[in-house]
Short mmCIF file of C-alpha atoms and ligand atoms in Angstrom, two decimals:
data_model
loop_
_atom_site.label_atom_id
_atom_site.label_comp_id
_atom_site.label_asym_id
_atom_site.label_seq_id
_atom_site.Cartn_x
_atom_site.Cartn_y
_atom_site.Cartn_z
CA UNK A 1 35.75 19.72 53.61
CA UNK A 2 37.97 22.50 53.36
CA UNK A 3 41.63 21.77 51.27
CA UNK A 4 44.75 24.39 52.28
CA UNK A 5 47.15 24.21 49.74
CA UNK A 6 50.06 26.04 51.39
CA UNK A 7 53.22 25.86 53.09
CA UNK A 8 54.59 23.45 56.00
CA UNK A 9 57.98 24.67 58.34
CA UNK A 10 59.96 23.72 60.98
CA UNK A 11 59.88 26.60 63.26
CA UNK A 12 63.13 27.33 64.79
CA UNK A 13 62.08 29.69 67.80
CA UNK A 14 64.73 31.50 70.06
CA UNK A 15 63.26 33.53 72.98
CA UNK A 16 65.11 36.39 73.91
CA UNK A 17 64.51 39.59 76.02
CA UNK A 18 65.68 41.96 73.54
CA UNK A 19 66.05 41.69 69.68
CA UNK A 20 70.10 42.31 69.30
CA UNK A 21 70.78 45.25 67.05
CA UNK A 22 72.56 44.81 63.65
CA UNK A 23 76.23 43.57 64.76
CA UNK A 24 75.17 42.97 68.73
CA UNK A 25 75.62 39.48 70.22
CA UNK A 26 72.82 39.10 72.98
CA UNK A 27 71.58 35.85 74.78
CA UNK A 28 68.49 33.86 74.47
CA UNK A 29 66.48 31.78 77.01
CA UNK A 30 64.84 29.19 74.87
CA UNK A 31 65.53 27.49 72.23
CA UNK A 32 63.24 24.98 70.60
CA UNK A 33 62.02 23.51 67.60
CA UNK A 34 57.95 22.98 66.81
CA UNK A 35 55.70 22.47 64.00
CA UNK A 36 54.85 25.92 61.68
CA UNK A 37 54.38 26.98 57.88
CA UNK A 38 51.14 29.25 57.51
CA UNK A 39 49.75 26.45 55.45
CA UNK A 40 50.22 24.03 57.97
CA UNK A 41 49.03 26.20 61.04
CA UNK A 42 45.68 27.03 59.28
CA UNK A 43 45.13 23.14 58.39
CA UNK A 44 45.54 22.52 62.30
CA UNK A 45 43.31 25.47 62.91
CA UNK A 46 40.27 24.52 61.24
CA UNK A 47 41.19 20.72 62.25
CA UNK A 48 41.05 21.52 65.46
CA UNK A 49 37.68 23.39 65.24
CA UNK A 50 36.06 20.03 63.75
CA UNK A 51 36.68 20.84 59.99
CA UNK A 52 37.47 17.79 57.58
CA UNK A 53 41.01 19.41 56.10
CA UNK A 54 42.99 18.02 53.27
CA UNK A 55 46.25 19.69 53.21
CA UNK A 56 48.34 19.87 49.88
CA UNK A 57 52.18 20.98 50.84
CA UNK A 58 55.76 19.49 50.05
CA UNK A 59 58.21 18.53 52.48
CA UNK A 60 61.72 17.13 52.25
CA UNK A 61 62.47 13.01 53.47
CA UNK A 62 64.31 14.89 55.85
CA UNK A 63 63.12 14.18 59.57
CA UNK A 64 61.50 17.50 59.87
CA UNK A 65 59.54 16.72 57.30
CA UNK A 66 58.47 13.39 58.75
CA UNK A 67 57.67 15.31 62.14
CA UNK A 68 55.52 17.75 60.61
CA UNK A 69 53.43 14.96 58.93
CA UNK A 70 52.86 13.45 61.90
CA UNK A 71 52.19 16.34 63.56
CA UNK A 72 49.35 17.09 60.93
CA UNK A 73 48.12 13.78 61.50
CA UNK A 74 47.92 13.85 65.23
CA UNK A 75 46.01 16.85 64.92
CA UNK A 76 43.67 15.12 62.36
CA UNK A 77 44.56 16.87 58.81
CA UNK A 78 44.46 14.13 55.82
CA UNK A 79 48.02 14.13 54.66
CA UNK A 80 47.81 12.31 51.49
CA UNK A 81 48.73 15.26 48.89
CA UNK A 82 51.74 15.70 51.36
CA UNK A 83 54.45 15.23 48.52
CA UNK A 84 57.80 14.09 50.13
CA UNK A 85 60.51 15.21 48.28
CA UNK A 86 64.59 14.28 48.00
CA UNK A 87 65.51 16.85 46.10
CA UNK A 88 65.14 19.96 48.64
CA UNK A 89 64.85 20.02 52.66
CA UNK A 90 62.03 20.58 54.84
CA UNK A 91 61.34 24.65 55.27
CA UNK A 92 62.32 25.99 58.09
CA UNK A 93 61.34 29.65 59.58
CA UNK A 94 63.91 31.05 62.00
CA UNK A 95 61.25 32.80 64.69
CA UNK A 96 63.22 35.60 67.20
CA UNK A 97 60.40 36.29 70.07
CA UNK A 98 60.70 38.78 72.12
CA UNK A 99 59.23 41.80 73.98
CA UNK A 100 55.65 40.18 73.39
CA UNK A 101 56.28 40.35 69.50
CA UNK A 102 57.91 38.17 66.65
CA UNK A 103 60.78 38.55 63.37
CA UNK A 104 61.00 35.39 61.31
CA UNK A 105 62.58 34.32 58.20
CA UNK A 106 61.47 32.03 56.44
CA UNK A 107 63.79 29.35 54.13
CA UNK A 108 60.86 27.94 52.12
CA UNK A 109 63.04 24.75 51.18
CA UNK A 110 60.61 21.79 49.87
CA UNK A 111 58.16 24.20 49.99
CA UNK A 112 58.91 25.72 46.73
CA UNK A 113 59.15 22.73 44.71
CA UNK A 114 55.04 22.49 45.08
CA UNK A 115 54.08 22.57 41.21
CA UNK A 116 50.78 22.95 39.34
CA UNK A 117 51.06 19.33 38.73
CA UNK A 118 50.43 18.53 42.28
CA UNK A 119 47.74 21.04 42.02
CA UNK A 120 46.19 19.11 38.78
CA UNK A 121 46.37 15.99 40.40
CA UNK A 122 44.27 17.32 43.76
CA UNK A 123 41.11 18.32 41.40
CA UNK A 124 38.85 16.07 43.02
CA UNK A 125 39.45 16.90 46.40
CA UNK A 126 39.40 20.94 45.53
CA UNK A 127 36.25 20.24 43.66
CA UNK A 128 34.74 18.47 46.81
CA UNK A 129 35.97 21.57 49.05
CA UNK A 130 33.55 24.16 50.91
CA UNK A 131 36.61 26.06 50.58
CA UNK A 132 39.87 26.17 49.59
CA UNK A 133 42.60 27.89 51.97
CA UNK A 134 46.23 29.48 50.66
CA UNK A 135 48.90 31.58 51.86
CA UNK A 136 51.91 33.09 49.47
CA UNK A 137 54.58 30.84 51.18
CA UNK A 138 54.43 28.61 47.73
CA UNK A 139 55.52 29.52 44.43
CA UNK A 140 53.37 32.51 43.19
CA UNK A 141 52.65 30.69 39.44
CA UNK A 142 51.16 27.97 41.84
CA UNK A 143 49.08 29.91 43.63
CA UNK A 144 47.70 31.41 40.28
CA UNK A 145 47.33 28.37 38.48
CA UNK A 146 44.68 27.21 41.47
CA UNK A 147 42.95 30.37 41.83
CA UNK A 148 42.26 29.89 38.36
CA UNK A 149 41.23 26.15 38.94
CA UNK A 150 38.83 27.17 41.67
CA UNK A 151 37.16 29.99 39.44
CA UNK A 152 36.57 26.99 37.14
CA UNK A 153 35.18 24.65 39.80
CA UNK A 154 33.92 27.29 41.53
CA UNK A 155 35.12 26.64 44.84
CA UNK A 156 35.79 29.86 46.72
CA UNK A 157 39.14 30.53 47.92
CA UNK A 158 40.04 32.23 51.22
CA UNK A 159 43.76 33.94 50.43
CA UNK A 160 45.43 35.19 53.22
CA UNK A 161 48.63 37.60 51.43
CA UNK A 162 51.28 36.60 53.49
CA UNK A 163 53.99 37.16 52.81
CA UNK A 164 51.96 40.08 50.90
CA UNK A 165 55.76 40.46 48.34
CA UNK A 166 54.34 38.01 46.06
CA UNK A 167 50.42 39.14 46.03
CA UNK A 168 49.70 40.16 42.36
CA UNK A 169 46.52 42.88 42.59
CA UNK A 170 45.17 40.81 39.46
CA UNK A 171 43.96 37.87 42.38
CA UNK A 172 41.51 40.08 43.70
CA UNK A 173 39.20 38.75 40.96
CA UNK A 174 39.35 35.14 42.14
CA UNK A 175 39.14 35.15 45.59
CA UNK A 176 36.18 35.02 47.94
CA UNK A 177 38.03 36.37 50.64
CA UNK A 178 41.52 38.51 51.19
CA UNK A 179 42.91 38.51 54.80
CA UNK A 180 45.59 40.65 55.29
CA UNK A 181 46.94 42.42 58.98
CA UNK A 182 47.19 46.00 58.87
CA UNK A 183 51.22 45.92 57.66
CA UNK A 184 49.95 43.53 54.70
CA UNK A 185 47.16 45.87 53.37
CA UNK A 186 49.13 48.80 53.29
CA UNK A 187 52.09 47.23 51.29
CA UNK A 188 49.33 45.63 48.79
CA UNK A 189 46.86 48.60 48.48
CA UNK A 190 48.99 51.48 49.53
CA UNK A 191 47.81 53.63 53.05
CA UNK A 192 43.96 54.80 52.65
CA UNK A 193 42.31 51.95 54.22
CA UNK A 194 39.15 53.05 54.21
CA UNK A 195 38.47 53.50 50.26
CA UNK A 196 40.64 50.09 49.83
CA UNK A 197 38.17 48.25 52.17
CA UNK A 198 35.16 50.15 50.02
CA UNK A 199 36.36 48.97 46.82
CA UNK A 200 36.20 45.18 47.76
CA UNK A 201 32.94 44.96 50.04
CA UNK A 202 32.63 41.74 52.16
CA UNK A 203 35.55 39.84 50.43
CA UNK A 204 38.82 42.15 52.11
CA UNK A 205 38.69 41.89 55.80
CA UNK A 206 41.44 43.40 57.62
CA UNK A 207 43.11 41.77 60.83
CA UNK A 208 43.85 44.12 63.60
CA UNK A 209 45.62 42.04 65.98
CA UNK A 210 44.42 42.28 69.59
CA UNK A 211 41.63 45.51 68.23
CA UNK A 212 40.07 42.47 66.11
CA UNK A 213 39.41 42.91 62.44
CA UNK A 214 36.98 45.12 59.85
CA UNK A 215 35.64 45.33 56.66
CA UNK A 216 32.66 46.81 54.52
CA UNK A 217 29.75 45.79 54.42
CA UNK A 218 28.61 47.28 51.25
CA UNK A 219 27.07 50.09 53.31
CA UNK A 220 28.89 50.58 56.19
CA UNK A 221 32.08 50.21 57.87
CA UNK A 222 32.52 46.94 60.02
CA UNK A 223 34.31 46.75 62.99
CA UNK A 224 34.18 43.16 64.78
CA UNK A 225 36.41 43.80 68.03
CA UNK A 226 38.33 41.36 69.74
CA UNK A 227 38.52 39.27 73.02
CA UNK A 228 40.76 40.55 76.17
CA UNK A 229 43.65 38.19 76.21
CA UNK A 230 47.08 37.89 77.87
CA UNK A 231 49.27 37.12 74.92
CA UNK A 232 52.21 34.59 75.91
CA UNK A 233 53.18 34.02 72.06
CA UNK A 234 51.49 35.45 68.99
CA UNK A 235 53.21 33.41 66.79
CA UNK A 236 50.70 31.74 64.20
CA UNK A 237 47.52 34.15 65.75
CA UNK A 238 46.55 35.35 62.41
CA UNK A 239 46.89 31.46 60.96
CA UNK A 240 44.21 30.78 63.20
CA UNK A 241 42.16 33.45 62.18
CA UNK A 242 42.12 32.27 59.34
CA UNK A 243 41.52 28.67 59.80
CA UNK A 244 38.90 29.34 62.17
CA UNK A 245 37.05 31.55 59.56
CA UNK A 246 37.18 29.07 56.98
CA UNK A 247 35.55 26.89 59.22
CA UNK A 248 32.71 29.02 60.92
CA UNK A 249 31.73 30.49 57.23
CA UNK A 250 31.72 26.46 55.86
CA UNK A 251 29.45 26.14 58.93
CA UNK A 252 27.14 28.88 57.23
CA UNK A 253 28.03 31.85 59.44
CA UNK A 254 27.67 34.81 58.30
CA UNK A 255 30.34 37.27 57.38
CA UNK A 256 30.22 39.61 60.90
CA UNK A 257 29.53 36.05 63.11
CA UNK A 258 32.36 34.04 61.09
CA UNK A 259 35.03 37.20 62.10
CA UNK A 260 33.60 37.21 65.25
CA UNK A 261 34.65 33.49 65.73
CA UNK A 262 37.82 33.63 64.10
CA UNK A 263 38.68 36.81 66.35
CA UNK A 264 37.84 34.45 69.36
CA UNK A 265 39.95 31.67 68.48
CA UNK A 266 42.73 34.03 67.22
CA UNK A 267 42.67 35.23 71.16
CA UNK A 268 42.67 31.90 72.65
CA UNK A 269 45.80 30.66 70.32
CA UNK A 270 48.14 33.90 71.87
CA UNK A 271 47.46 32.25 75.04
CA UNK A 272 50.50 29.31 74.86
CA UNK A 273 53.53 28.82 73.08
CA UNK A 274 54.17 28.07 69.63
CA UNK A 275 52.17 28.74 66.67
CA UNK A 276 49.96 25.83 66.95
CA UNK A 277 50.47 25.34 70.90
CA UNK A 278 47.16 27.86 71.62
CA UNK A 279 44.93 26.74 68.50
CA UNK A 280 41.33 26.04 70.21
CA UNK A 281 38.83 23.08 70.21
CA UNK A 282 35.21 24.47 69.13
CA UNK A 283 34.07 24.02 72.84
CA UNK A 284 36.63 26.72 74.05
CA UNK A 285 35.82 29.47 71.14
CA UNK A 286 31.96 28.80 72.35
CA UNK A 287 33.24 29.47 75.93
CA UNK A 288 35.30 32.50 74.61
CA UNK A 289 32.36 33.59 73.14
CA UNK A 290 29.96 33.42 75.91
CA UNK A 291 32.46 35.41 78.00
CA UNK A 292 33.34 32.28 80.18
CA UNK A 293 36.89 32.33 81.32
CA UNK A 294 39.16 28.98 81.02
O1 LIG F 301 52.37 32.66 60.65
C1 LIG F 301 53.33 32.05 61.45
C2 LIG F 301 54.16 31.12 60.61
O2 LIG F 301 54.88 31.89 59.68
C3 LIG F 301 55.20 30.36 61.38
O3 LIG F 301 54.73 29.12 61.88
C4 LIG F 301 56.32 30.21 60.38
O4 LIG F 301 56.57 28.92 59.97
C5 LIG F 301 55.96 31.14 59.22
O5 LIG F 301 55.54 30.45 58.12
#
């Protein structure tokens, strides 16, 4: 079982063909509202992939927050540490695509009313967990509080710094794994990748978007490309990533096989709209794998 403790938005998407400049009034060509939140998108991810995922979020009574449930529950995710909550709205992330790339703010809403009490009351489950998944789209004391509750357990955590403002460099002791993009490691461990990546062997692995991702071995520098894809939205590709590593390392992958998967589902998910409109069955990533077009 594998638990993501993490955030769950509405994502308000507006397709455009350029991004307007500060003070510039352009218009859009779709607008439309689907299920998002990191947290959320890496639940369906590993779902999807034939993980059992528990997902521990807050949402508002509000009806996006009733949609998103569902839509966790259609995709298979246990909802029951969903806490539903009057006293904030649902989060919402305001998503501008265009010119094959993404900008999106995110109003964390509900989201930030997620409390170590919640956590506390989920020790079971994250005591049960191959892993435990989280993102930095919930309070930051949160997030510490369970890396420290994992250490105890000692469940690994996978910790993917996004957004990487609130990582604190203190949390590379606790985690099993760090996921950041490129953008991410820089702002977190400042520009020379290299020694960064030979400081934390296999535990930082480094997303490189379409190139695929890397890390260090303990010996030598990893590079685990990725799969040729047409990208039609890559809204929620690193999500995947990570859900899908989760998974294929709780199915006793190893590290280089594991990144390997995650980079194929990660190429699969560009392939349709929305963040979790492209997230792949386990039968597709084989296919992906194998080199056998859909
Ligand atoms: O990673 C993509 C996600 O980031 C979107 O679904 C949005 O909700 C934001 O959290």
């Amino acid at each position: 079982m594998i638990t993501v403790i993490g955030s769950m938005n509405m994502d308000i998407v507006v397709q455009t063909d350029n991004f307007p400049v500060q003070g510039e009034t352009v218009l859009g060509q779709l607008f439309t509202t689907i299920p998002g939140g990191k947290g959320a998108n890496q639940a369906v991810a590993a779902a999807r992939l034939g993980s059992n995922v528990h997902m521990l979020a807050s949402v508002g009574t509000d009806s996006f927050g009733r949609e998103l449930l569902e839509d966790l529950k259609a995709n298979g995710v246990n909802t029951d540490s969903v806490m539903q909550t009057e006293e904030a709205a649902t989060g919402i992330a305001n998503i501008l695509l265009s010119e094959g790339d993404n900008r999106i703010i995110v109003v964390p809403g509900a989201n930030y009313l997620l409390t170590e009490a919640n956590i506390k009351r989920m020790k079971e489950t994250i005591q049960q967990s191959k892993f435990v998944i989280m993102q930095l789209e919930i309070p930051i004391p949160v997030v510490k509080y369970t890396l420290e509750l994992c250490r105890e357990l000692n469940v690994p955590v996978l910790l993917n710094p996004a957004p990487a403002s609130g990582f604190q460099l203190e949390f590379m002791d606790y985690v099993a794994y760090l996921t950041p993009n490129e953008t991410e490691c820089e702002l977190i461990f400042g520009q020379n990748m290299e020694a960064t990546l030979e400081k934390y062997p296999n535990k930082l692995i480094v997303t490189l978007g379409s190139e695929g991702a890397r890390y260090f071995d303990g010996t030598k520098h990893i590079l685990v490309p990725g799969f040729k894809t047409t990208a039609v939205d890559t809204t929620g590709a690193g999500d995947t990533f990570n859900g899908a590593l989760a998974h294929a390392l709780g199915q006793s992958l190893s590290l280089e096989e594991a990144v390997r998967y995650a980079n194929a589902s990660a190429s699969l998910s560009v392939e349709k709209f929305g963040a979790q409109g492209g997230m792949p069955s386990h039968t597709e990533v084989v296919k992906r794998l194998e080199g056998v077009s859909n």
